[in-house]
């Protein structure tokens, strides 16, 4: 959700903080603010709207130069996105500045208590209580770090907090519980941030901050403790991508860049995973083959696009392993009394590794005794840290809010897990596994070919810019692809879009079809399951007969669909289970072009944020 950055060192803090905020703006972007410590005082500027507004305000009224600063981009929870509610928040004397990500659940009680003690609040936020509580601790003689620990013990809910004090010119203090925070380790300078992209231009060495910890940074020291002040062991890591990876690289939008990166992302996810004996290597494996042989049920938990990747994976998992596989929205899972035990393998899928719904579902599953395997794109994030085993997707940083390359790589990673399970449980022979791996290795050039043929799809988007609704149909693995196509269009082009299992049409949704309604249909290969193919060809005819404008995604050489397609998008021939990797690409490109032509911000759609750290 919100983007957070803090800096102490020899550089101009404001420049470092603003640069970090630019890289974090994808996390939240409804207001932004900075505070620096200079000459024994705090200087603060904040502005509603995108970061550009803050930058304008800072050029109109510069803050004094300083080597200690904090900054924030907000995704509003408490109080509308106004200047007043933008972070940082100060105490009454203006000595403590605080920025925050998350929700302080007992803020109403704390606010009431502070107001009764005579404190006047300046904002509607939950965050402001922390500024006043910290100030009271410091006024009573505590150091800023001790004050933070004391205050954290009083807070319920999820938070990353970062604070500076006017009389502590070279110190930034931060704390986390159930909300992301990492430390960047530089030479003569240190950083705290919501994710490494904020400081990657300065250092690739980082330190994890776990839940329930406070970190104090000065230019030369980093001190990590728990909320009671006891020292905790450090876990350092090195970031394996650089600042250039977080740039647009000549593309108009991050989303376009990330769509274009998909062939490489898929290849990287496969790279070096299989040893000479044909065994899959997971990144962090704290589960033995014997434990995996005991598994009698798999439950996949995820949100949004990652959930759709899970829906695709279910088909392969059940087909290759013969283990029953459920896929559930993480936000629903723990509220339905699910049947989970030691025989259950829970697979959590998350690009960011910080999605709160998924994290809470994971914890619930572990509490019930399940073994948890994470499929994640972000090294050192909370979800992989709390799982028994991890397979990283290695898609590289995804900046656009609309997820693209994560989807493809999550499917590939799930397939690797399924093959591994199939192999060790004997439901797949070594040569069968090797055959699928060869098919997977052939996918990057196929995705490349789809990318090279997208101009007609962009033209189609331009011609449909005034459509009021777009429908997406699929069957089998094409069904989650249809859902993903609709999600992309909703989130960035703000169009009504819905995905359906094509067989469900006649049970209601077909009533939506009227003259000219664009309907995308993902057609399975006629060579895989011809019965599926024939059924969907009938579905295309049904909607076309009722006036739909059909946009058919079908494999090269499939001539049977031609008479029923108003627009035909060709994708390379692939095995049935791998078709989603090519079929989704035109839908991503269509949504991206549609958003652009309708004049919307492709990378930062309204009301959304990249990493959803509230439930
Ligand atoms: C859609 C999108 C979201 C995320 C969802 C889960 O384009 O980006 O639906 O897929 O919020 O996020 P992660 O994968 O980070 O857990």
XYZ file of C-alpha atoms and ligand atoms in Angstrom:
631
model
C 0.000 0.000 0.000
C 1.759 3.191 1.086
C 5.365 3.791 0.047
C 7.788 4.627 2.838
C 11.384 5.809 2.755
C 13.786 7.133 5.367
C 17.403 8.233 4.943
C 20.449 9.250 7.016
C 23.830 9.922 5.430
C 25.976 12.401 3.603
C 23.746 13.035 0.602
C 20.969 15.624 0.451
C 18.199 13.728 2.218
C 15.415 15.387 0.256
C 16.838 14.221 -3.094
C 17.325 10.663 -1.869
C 13.858 10.545 -0.330
C 12.120 11.993 -3.407
C 13.972 9.603 -5.697
C 12.911 6.721 -3.442
C 9.308 7.933 -3.459
C 9.314 8.083 -7.266
C 10.276 4.424 -7.319
C 7.702 3.553 -4.660
C 4.850 5.621 -6.047
C 3.315 2.476 -7.561
C 2.490 1.349 -4.009
C 0.069 4.192 -3.327
C -0.396 7.543 -4.928
C -3.234 9.618 -3.532
C -1.012 12.026 -1.596
C 2.630 12.387 -0.628
C 4.817 14.164 1.895
C 8.343 14.585 3.243
C 9.953 15.794 6.446
C 13.630 16.630 7.018
C 15.539 17.422 10.190
C 17.567 20.620 9.878
C 19.077 22.976 12.474
C 17.258 21.415 15.407
C 13.849 21.687 13.734
C 11.610 19.726 11.387
C 10.613 21.034 7.968
C 7.654 19.323 6.355
C 5.802 19.579 3.041
C 2.872 17.497 1.887
C 0.332 17.570 -0.909
C -2.767 15.667 -2.018
C -2.549 13.869 -5.364
C 0.423 12.385 -7.130
C 4.040 12.942 -6.238
C 4.284 15.665 -8.904
C 2.113 17.895 -6.682
C 4.511 17.471 -3.789
C 7.445 18.256 -6.070
C 5.691 21.437 -7.223
C 5.056 22.460 -3.619
C 8.698 21.842 -2.776
C 9.945 23.971 -5.668
C 7.602 26.783 -4.644
C 8.760 26.576 -1.048
C 12.016 24.617 -0.635
C 12.858 22.915 2.657
C 16.306 23.559 4.200
C 19.106 21.216 3.218
C 19.497 18.232 5.497
C 21.051 14.791 5.674
C 18.140 13.130 7.516
C 14.679 12.765 6.042
C 11.569 10.637 5.605
C 8.953 10.495 2.852
C 5.643 8.830 2.120
C 3.214 8.149 -0.712
C -0.213 7.299 0.597
C -3.071 4.946 -0.190
C -5.766 6.347 2.055
C -7.422 4.237 4.744
C -8.467 6.685 7.492
C -9.611 10.030 6.150
C -9.813 11.237 2.543
C -6.671 11.931 0.499
C -6.253 15.618 1.359
C -3.180 17.733 2.183
C -4.165 17.532 5.844
C -4.325 13.751 5.914
C -1.147 13.244 3.881
C 1.828 11.939 5.888
C 4.061 12.831 7.754
C 2.090 13.682 10.871
C 3.572 15.837 13.622
C 3.020 16.082 17.346
C 1.642 19.366 18.686
C 5.090 20.892 19.284
C 6.246 19.886 15.781
C 9.209 17.886 17.082
C 8.289 14.384 15.980
C 7.320 13.435 12.406
C 5.783 10.040 11.651
C 4.901 8.168 8.473
C 2.898 4.967 8.483
C 1.649 2.107 6.364
C -1.125 -0.156 7.649
C -4.016 0.308 10.039
C -3.838 0.985 13.771
C -6.914 -0.837 14.933
C -7.139 0.660 18.427
C -6.579 4.216 17.197
C -10.055 5.423 18.172
C -9.472 4.498 21.821
C -5.967 6.008 21.784
C -7.215 9.183 20.141
C -9.975 9.529 22.692
C -7.450 9.091 25.500
C -5.119 11.718 23.989
C -7.963 14.164 23.378
C -9.090 13.767 26.972
C -5.539 14.689 27.949
C -5.905 17.902 25.929
C -4.224 16.981 22.636
C -5.685 18.619 19.523
C -5.596 16.502 16.367
C -4.794 17.981 12.973
C -5.945 15.105 10.765
C -8.474 12.277 10.465
C -5.766 9.622 10.301
C -5.007 6.771 12.648
C -1.303 7.618 12.214
C -1.432 10.879 14.126
C -1.949 9.103 17.449
C 1.568 7.703 17.064
C 3.123 11.171 16.685
C 1.492 12.329 19.916
C 2.328 9.139 21.804
C 5.970 9.262 20.679
C 6.245 12.936 21.624
C 4.900 12.194 25.102
C 7.475 9.418 25.603
C 10.336 11.640 24.407
C 9.105 14.502 26.619
C 9.231 12.067 29.547
C 12.924 11.482 28.815
C 12.976 8.483 26.465
C 15.292 8.200 23.452
C 13.386 8.053 20.151
C 14.111 4.288 19.784
C 12.852 3.486 23.273
C 9.842 5.704 22.700
C 9.044 3.764 19.520
C 9.292 0.419 21.313
C 7.013 1.591 24.109
C 4.444 2.981 21.695
C 4.489 -0.129 19.477
C 3.595 -2.259 22.481
C 0.426 -0.202 22.841
C -0.676 -0.488 19.220
C -3.033 -3.108 17.774
C -3.179 -3.808 14.070
C -0.664 -3.784 11.248
C 1.917 -1.089 10.759
C 5.201 0.074 9.416
C 6.128 3.261 11.240
C 9.055 5.565 10.577
C 9.855 8.557 12.782
C 12.366 11.375 13.095
C 12.837 13.860 15.920
C 14.037 17.457 15.589
C 16.648 16.929 18.287
C 18.025 13.674 16.864
C 19.529 15.010 13.623
C 21.239 11.796 12.449
C 18.711 9.178 13.380
C 15.698 7.512 11.793
C 13.699 4.972 13.780
C 11.340 2.452 12.195
C 9.145 -0.407 13.358
C 7.069 -3.097 11.758
C 4.263 -5.470 12.492
C 2.565 -7.254 9.579
C 3.570 -4.596 7.099
C 6.678 -4.422 4.890
C 9.969 -2.763 5.908
C 13.562 -3.338 4.776
C 16.844 -1.624 5.593
C 19.314 -0.578 2.890
C 22.925 -0.766 4.017
C 25.217 1.842 2.460
C 28.696 3.198 3.225
C 28.275 6.169 5.553
C 24.542 6.129 4.877
C 21.574 3.892 5.618
C 17.993 3.634 4.431
C 14.653 2.240 5.525
C 11.910 1.605 2.987
C 8.830 -0.407 2.139
C 10.818 -2.226 -0.508
C 14.294 -2.299 -1.927
C 13.404 -0.377 -5.091
C 13.495 2.824 -2.980
C 17.239 2.540 -2.347
C 18.444 0.239 -5.115
C 20.162 3.169 -6.870
C 22.399 3.562 -3.792
C 22.937 0.057 -2.445
C 21.990 -3.541 -3.201
C 22.831 -4.761 0.310
C 19.834 -5.046 2.539
C 18.667 -6.287 5.905
C 15.335 -7.872 6.705
C 13.220 -6.436 9.502
C 10.885 -9.072 10.905
C 7.508 -8.594 12.552
C 7.682 -7.121 16.009
C 11.054 -5.429 15.454
C 12.338 -1.862 15.693
C 15.339 -0.626 13.735
C 17.354 2.527 14.438
C 19.631 3.806 11.702
C 22.353 6.460 11.799
C 24.879 7.046 8.971
C 27.174 4.367 10.408
C 25.035 2.095 12.572
C 21.995 -0.127 12.317
C 20.497 -1.474 15.541
C 17.742 -4.040 15.417
C 15.689 -5.067 18.470
C 12.326 -6.538 19.310
C 9.581 -4.369 20.804
C 11.013 -5.026 24.278
C 14.479 -3.793 23.327
C 16.187 -7.203 23.172
C 18.700 -7.476 20.302
C 17.648 -9.825 17.481
C 19.793 -11.689 14.942
C 20.323 -9.946 11.584
C 19.340 -11.507 8.258
C 21.126 -9.724 5.433
C 20.490 -10.275 1.727
C 21.772 -9.020 -1.582
C 19.360 -7.743 -4.227
C 20.031 -9.418 -7.569
C 18.616 -6.693 -9.815
C 19.692 -3.089 -10.206
C 18.216 0.378 -10.614
C 17.970 0.001 -14.409
C 15.447 -2.824 -13.895
C 13.183 -0.345 -12.129
C 13.157 2.050 -15.139
C 10.774 2.055 -18.112
C 13.542 1.211 -20.549
C 12.096 3.142 -23.508
C 8.529 1.909 -23.062
C 5.694 4.356 -22.528
C 4.475 2.507 -19.458
C 5.883 0.034 -16.976
C 3.020 -2.270 -17.924
C 4.208 -2.401 -21.549
C 7.751 -3.021 -20.427
C 6.612 -5.820 -18.158
C 4.463 -7.402 -20.868
C 7.500 -7.313 -23.169
C 9.666 -8.916 -20.488
C 7.483 -12.012 -20.263
C 9.565 -14.320 -22.472
C 12.629 -13.616 -20.339
C 10.651 -13.856 -17.101
C 9.365 -17.315 -18.056
C 12.865 -18.424 -19.082
C 14.306 -17.120 -15.797
C 11.682 -18.936 -13.763
C 12.758 -22.189 -15.427
C 16.474 -21.481 -15.298
C 18.593 -23.965 -13.388
C 15.656 -25.544 -11.629
C 16.279 -29.089 -12.699
C 19.470 -30.907 -11.753
C 21.165 -33.580 -13.824
C 19.160 -36.298 -12.134
C 15.990 -34.507 -13.229
C 15.095 -33.332 -9.724
C 13.491 -29.958 -9.181
C 15.412 -27.553 -6.980
C 13.321 -25.244 -4.856
C 14.882 -22.058 -3.495
C 14.197 -22.705 0.140
C 13.025 -26.169 1.008
C 12.251 -27.078 4.540
C 10.031 -30.009 3.517
C 11.462 -33.452 2.771
C 10.379 -35.663 -0.116
C 8.889 -38.007 2.489
C 6.720 -35.201 3.812
C 5.623 -34.333 0.288
C 4.699 -37.974 -0.315
C 2.325 -37.751 2.686
C 0.328 -34.917 1.137
C -3.249 -35.905 0.371
C -4.706 -32.514 -0.532
C -3.456 -29.259 -1.990
C -5.079 -25.903 -1.329
C -3.927 -22.907 -3.344
C -4.523 -19.521 -1.692
C -4.017 -16.178 -3.403
C -5.675 -12.932 -4.443
C -6.475 -11.242 -7.772
C -4.262 -12.215 -10.660
C -2.301 -14.623 -8.469
C -5.579 -16.390 -7.675
C -6.258 -16.783 -11.391
C -2.775 -18.256 -11.844
C -3.757 -20.713 -9.108
C -6.979 -21.579 -10.950
C -4.914 -22.433 -14.038
C -2.459 -24.470 -11.967
C -5.223 -26.625 -10.490
C -5.778 -28.329 -13.854
C -2.120 -29.330 -14.134
C -1.743 -30.293 -10.481
C -4.693 -32.663 -10.501
C -3.785 -34.077 -13.910
C -0.129 -34.685 -13.105
C -0.239 -35.582 -9.407
C -3.727 -37.032 -8.925
C -3.904 -35.043 -5.669
C -7.161 -33.170 -5.100
C -6.512 -29.453 -5.418
C -8.752 -26.639 -4.193
C -8.138 -23.026 -5.116
C -9.531 -20.371 -2.836
C -9.455 -16.624 -2.470
C -7.145 -15.949 0.456
C -9.567 -13.363 1.837
C -12.311 -15.984 2.176
C -10.307 -18.968 3.363
C -10.134 -18.629 7.120
C -13.741 -17.539 7.494
C -15.236 -20.826 6.282
C -13.812 -23.359 8.752
C -11.703 -25.100 6.086
C -10.594 -28.710 6.519
C -6.835 -28.503 6.832
C -4.387 -30.863 8.511
C -0.836 -32.151 8.340
C -1.662 -33.916 5.083
C -2.565 -30.636 3.411
C -0.046 -28.761 1.315
C -1.074 -25.124 1.136
C 0.445 -23.290 -1.814
C 0.317 -19.517 -1.389
C 0.921 -17.455 -4.505
C 1.897 -13.804 -4.220
C 3.899 -11.516 -6.462
C 4.652 -9.036 -3.699
C 4.885 -11.527 -0.857
C 3.178 -8.938 1.344
C -0.540 -9.255 0.503
C -2.251 -9.207 3.879
C -5.176 -11.457 2.894
C -2.745 -14.105 1.692
C -0.458 -13.718 4.689
C -3.339 -14.149 7.127
C -4.599 -17.222 5.249
C -1.081 -18.668 5.343
C -0.829 -18.171 9.098
C -4.214 -19.739 9.630
C -3.230 -22.751 7.515
C 0.010 -23.200 9.474
C -1.850 -22.944 12.760
C -4.046 -25.814 11.561
C -0.932 -27.908 10.880
C -0.655 -27.527 7.103
C 2.695 -27.384 5.338
C 3.018 -24.196 3.331
C 4.864 -23.631 0.097
C 5.127 -20.064 -1.207
C 5.385 -19.043 -4.830
C 6.622 -15.499 -4.692
C 8.449 -12.865 -6.725
C 9.992 -10.842 -3.907
C 13.036 -12.085 -2.055
C 12.863 -11.720 1.692
C 9.167 -10.717 1.765
C 6.994 -11.802 4.666
C 5.075 -14.575 2.879
C 8.147 -16.574 1.785
C 9.760 -15.949 5.172
C 6.833 -17.530 6.974
C 6.494 -20.530 4.651
C 8.034 -24.015 4.906
C 9.279 -23.935 1.333
C 9.663 -21.253 -1.326
C 9.903 -21.171 -5.083
C 10.762 -17.688 -6.348
C 9.310 -16.721 -9.713
C 12.274 -14.531 -10.701
C 10.101 -12.308 -12.892
C 12.078 -9.227 -11.851
C 10.477 -6.206 -10.236
C 6.882 -5.582 -11.299
C 6.082 -1.883 -11.008
C 2.817 -1.440 -12.954
C -0.126 -1.977 -10.655
C -1.682 -4.363 -13.187
C 0.127 -7.649 -12.825
C 1.331 -9.275 -16.061
C 4.627 -11.135 -15.997
C 3.833 -12.348 -12.489
C 0.845 -14.283 -13.890
C 2.895 -16.220 -16.442
C 5.731 -16.986 -14.073
C 3.385 -18.055 -11.272
C 1.784 -20.592 -13.616
C 5.226 -21.886 -14.599
C 6.334 -22.120 -10.958
C 3.164 -24.007 -9.993
C 3.753 -26.389 -12.891
C 7.280 -27.059 -11.655
C 5.917 -27.907 -8.220
C 3.271 -30.176 -9.759
C 5.868 -31.989 -11.847
C 8.091 -32.447 -8.836
C 5.218 -33.858 -6.798
C 4.255 -36.092 -9.717
C 7.783 -37.380 -9.968
C 8.411 -38.131 -6.301
C 4.980 -39.695 -5.873
C 5.315 -41.769 -9.015
C 2.330 -40.384 -10.921
C 4.678 -39.110 -13.657
C 7.658 -40.954 -15.100
C 10.970 -39.197 -15.509
C 10.627 -39.087 -19.286
C 7.131 -37.606 -18.999
C 8.440 -34.876 -16.690
C 11.304 -34.231 -19.095
C 8.793 -33.921 -21.949
C 6.754 -31.254 -20.133
C 9.930 -29.416 -19.185
C 10.906 -29.342 -22.858
C 7.463 -27.942 -23.694
C 7.883 -25.292 -20.991
C 11.341 -24.382 -22.267
C 9.808 -23.829 -25.717
C 7.341 -21.241 -24.371
C 9.511 -18.061 -24.245
C 9.924 -17.868 -28.059
C 6.210 -18.570 -28.461
C 5.324 -15.690 -26.136
C 7.793 -13.588 -28.143
C 5.925 -14.427 -31.351
C 2.628 -13.355 -29.828
C 4.195 -10.072 -28.729
C 5.436 -9.432 -32.252
C 1.920 -9.729 -33.690
C 0.021 -7.368 -31.385
C -0.592 -4.318 -33.604
C -4.053 -5.545 -34.751
C -4.984 -6.048 -31.083
C -4.008 -2.461 -30.313
C -6.032 -1.268 -33.315
C -8.980 -3.290 -32.094
C -8.730 -1.638 -28.656
C -8.732 1.785 -30.277
C -11.825 0.883 -32.316
C -13.651 -0.328 -29.209
C -12.768 2.610 -26.958
C -16.427 3.579 -26.621
C -17.720 0.103 -25.751
C -19.557 0.040 -22.451
C -18.957 -3.597 -21.649
C -16.627 -6.372 -22.773
C -17.138 -10.065 -22.030
C -14.557 -12.865 -21.918
C -15.279 -16.563 -22.331
C -13.118 -19.617 -21.810
C -13.251 -23.253 -20.839
C -10.844 -25.422 -18.849
C -7.558 -23.464 -18.449
C -9.029 -20.840 -20.783
C -11.603 -19.959 -18.127
C -9.142 -18.359 -15.657
C -7.525 -16.649 -18.646
C -10.926 -15.108 -19.416
C -11.228 -13.971 -15.784
C -7.767 -12.422 -15.961
C -8.601 -10.622 -19.231
C -11.666 -9.090 -17.591
C -9.756 -8.085 -14.450
C -7.087 -6.294 -16.506
C -9.705 -4.290 -18.377
C -11.607 -3.356 -15.217
C -8.608 -2.238 -13.244
C -6.837 -0.055 -15.783
C -9.448 0.874 -18.420
C -12.331 1.233 -15.906
C -14.679 -0.655 -18.238
C -17.342 -3.080 -17.251
C -15.829 -6.456 -18.064
C -16.710 -9.965 -16.999
C -15.189 -13.362 -17.529
C -17.314 -16.489 -17.738
C -16.895 -20.206 -18.134
C -18.318 -20.529 -21.633
C -20.567 -23.410 -20.557
C -22.230 -21.165 -17.980
C -23.459 -18.693 -20.588
C -26.751 -20.424 -21.130
C -27.404 -20.375 -17.385
C -27.775 -16.608 -17.306
C -24.997 -14.421 -18.684
C -26.096 -14.905 -22.295
C -28.855 -12.409 -21.505
C -26.128 -9.732 -21.530
C -25.419 -10.289 -25.201
C -26.860 -7.635 -27.488
C -25.893 -6.087 -30.778
C -22.223 -5.213 -30.989
C -21.118 -6.343 -27.498
C -17.444 -7.347 -27.830
C -16.910 -10.928 -26.618
C -13.417 -12.401 -26.382
C -13.326 -16.176 -26.618
C -10.252 -18.203 -25.644
C -10.400 -21.323 -27.778
C -8.546 -24.453 -26.621
C -6.423 -26.415 -29.033
C -8.417 -28.810 -31.235
C -5.496 -31.204 -30.884
C -5.630 -31.423 -27.089
C -9.198 -32.104 -26.037
C -11.246 -31.886 -29.201
C -14.465 -32.158 -27.220
C -13.632 -28.934 -25.379
C -12.748 -27.238 -28.620
C -15.998 -28.257 -30.300
C -18.058 -27.110 -27.325
C -16.532 -23.661 -27.346
C -17.022 -23.306 -31.090
C -20.728 -23.859 -30.394
C -20.553 -21.186 -27.669
C -19.070 -18.709 -30.142
C -21.937 -19.384 -32.513
C -24.470 -18.895 -29.716
C -23.229 -15.404 -28.840
C -22.699 -14.386 -32.449
C -26.244 -15.393 -33.329
C -27.364 -12.886 -30.692
C -25.364 -9.998 -32.139
C -22.030 -10.247 -30.265
C -18.883 -9.010 -31.965
C -16.641 -12.043 -31.486
C -12.913 -11.700 -30.884
C -11.499 -15.186 -31.055
C -8.120 -16.246 -29.697
C -7.257 -19.519 -31.386
C -4.144 -21.460 -32.219
C -2.447 -21.213 -35.605
C -3.997 -23.568 -38.117
C -7.360 -23.891 -36.334
C -9.618 -23.152 -39.304
C -12.888 -24.251 -37.737
C -13.250 -20.969 -35.846
C -12.722 -18.709 -38.849
C -16.359 -18.437 -39.989
C -17.453 -17.287 -36.514
C -14.723 -14.800 -35.686
C -15.241 -11.100 -36.355
C -11.631 -10.692 -35.240
C -9.178 -13.557 -35.089
C -6.093 -13.436 -32.894
C -3.666 -16.240 -33.584
C -1.426 -17.817 -30.941
C 1.217 -20.514 -31.488
C 0.320 -24.165 -31.081
C 0.998 -25.284 -27.481
C 0.060 -28.234 -25.295
C -3.381 -27.618 -23.737
C -2.074 -26.866 -20.243
C 0.477 -24.350 -21.526
C -1.877 -22.344 -23.705
C -2.652 -19.746 -20.975
C 0.947 -18.510 -21.283
C 0.284 -17.296 -24.813
C -3.484 -16.712 -24.719
C -3.344 -14.123 -21.934
C -0.862 -11.876 -23.738
C -3.336 -10.343 -26.244
C -5.700 -9.650 -23.340
C -2.966 -7.779 -21.448
C -2.065 -5.757 -24.553
C -5.728 -5.013 -25.255
C -6.315 -3.684 -21.724
C -3.145 -1.603 -21.788
C -4.008 0.038 -25.108
C -7.607 0.556 -24.012
C -6.499 2.359 -20.850
C -4.110 4.539 -22.834
C -6.631 5.438 -25.529
C -9.259 6.278 -22.917
C -6.748 8.624 -21.337
C -6.162 6.816 -18.058
C -2.977 6.327 -16.107
C -1.937 2.838 -17.197
C 0.558 2.159 -14.422
C -1.263 3.770 -11.535
C -4.991 3.169 -11.911
C -7.383 4.926 -9.580
C -8.195 3.510 -6.145
C -5.573 0.772 -6.400
C -2.103 0.104 -5.082
C 0.515 -2.453 -6.006
C 0.913 -4.195 -2.720
C -2.272 -4.621 -0.696
C -1.163 -4.707 2.914
C -4.569 -4.261 4.542
C -7.256 -6.939 4.860
C -4.147 -7.369 -10.682
C -3.304 -7.309 -9.507
C -3.860 -7.771 -8.199
C -2.847 -8.692 -7.510
C -3.350 -9.073 -6.110
C -2.409 -10.042 -5.415
O -3.495 -6.927 -11.811
O -2.189 -6.895 -9.571
O -5.075 -8.413 -8.376
O -2.659 -9.833 -8.299
O -3.469 -7.917 -5.338
O -1.151 -9.493 -5.254
P 0.092 -10.388 -4.882
O 0.341 -11.323 -6.024
O 1.218 -9.415 -4.696
O -0.248 -11.131 -3.638
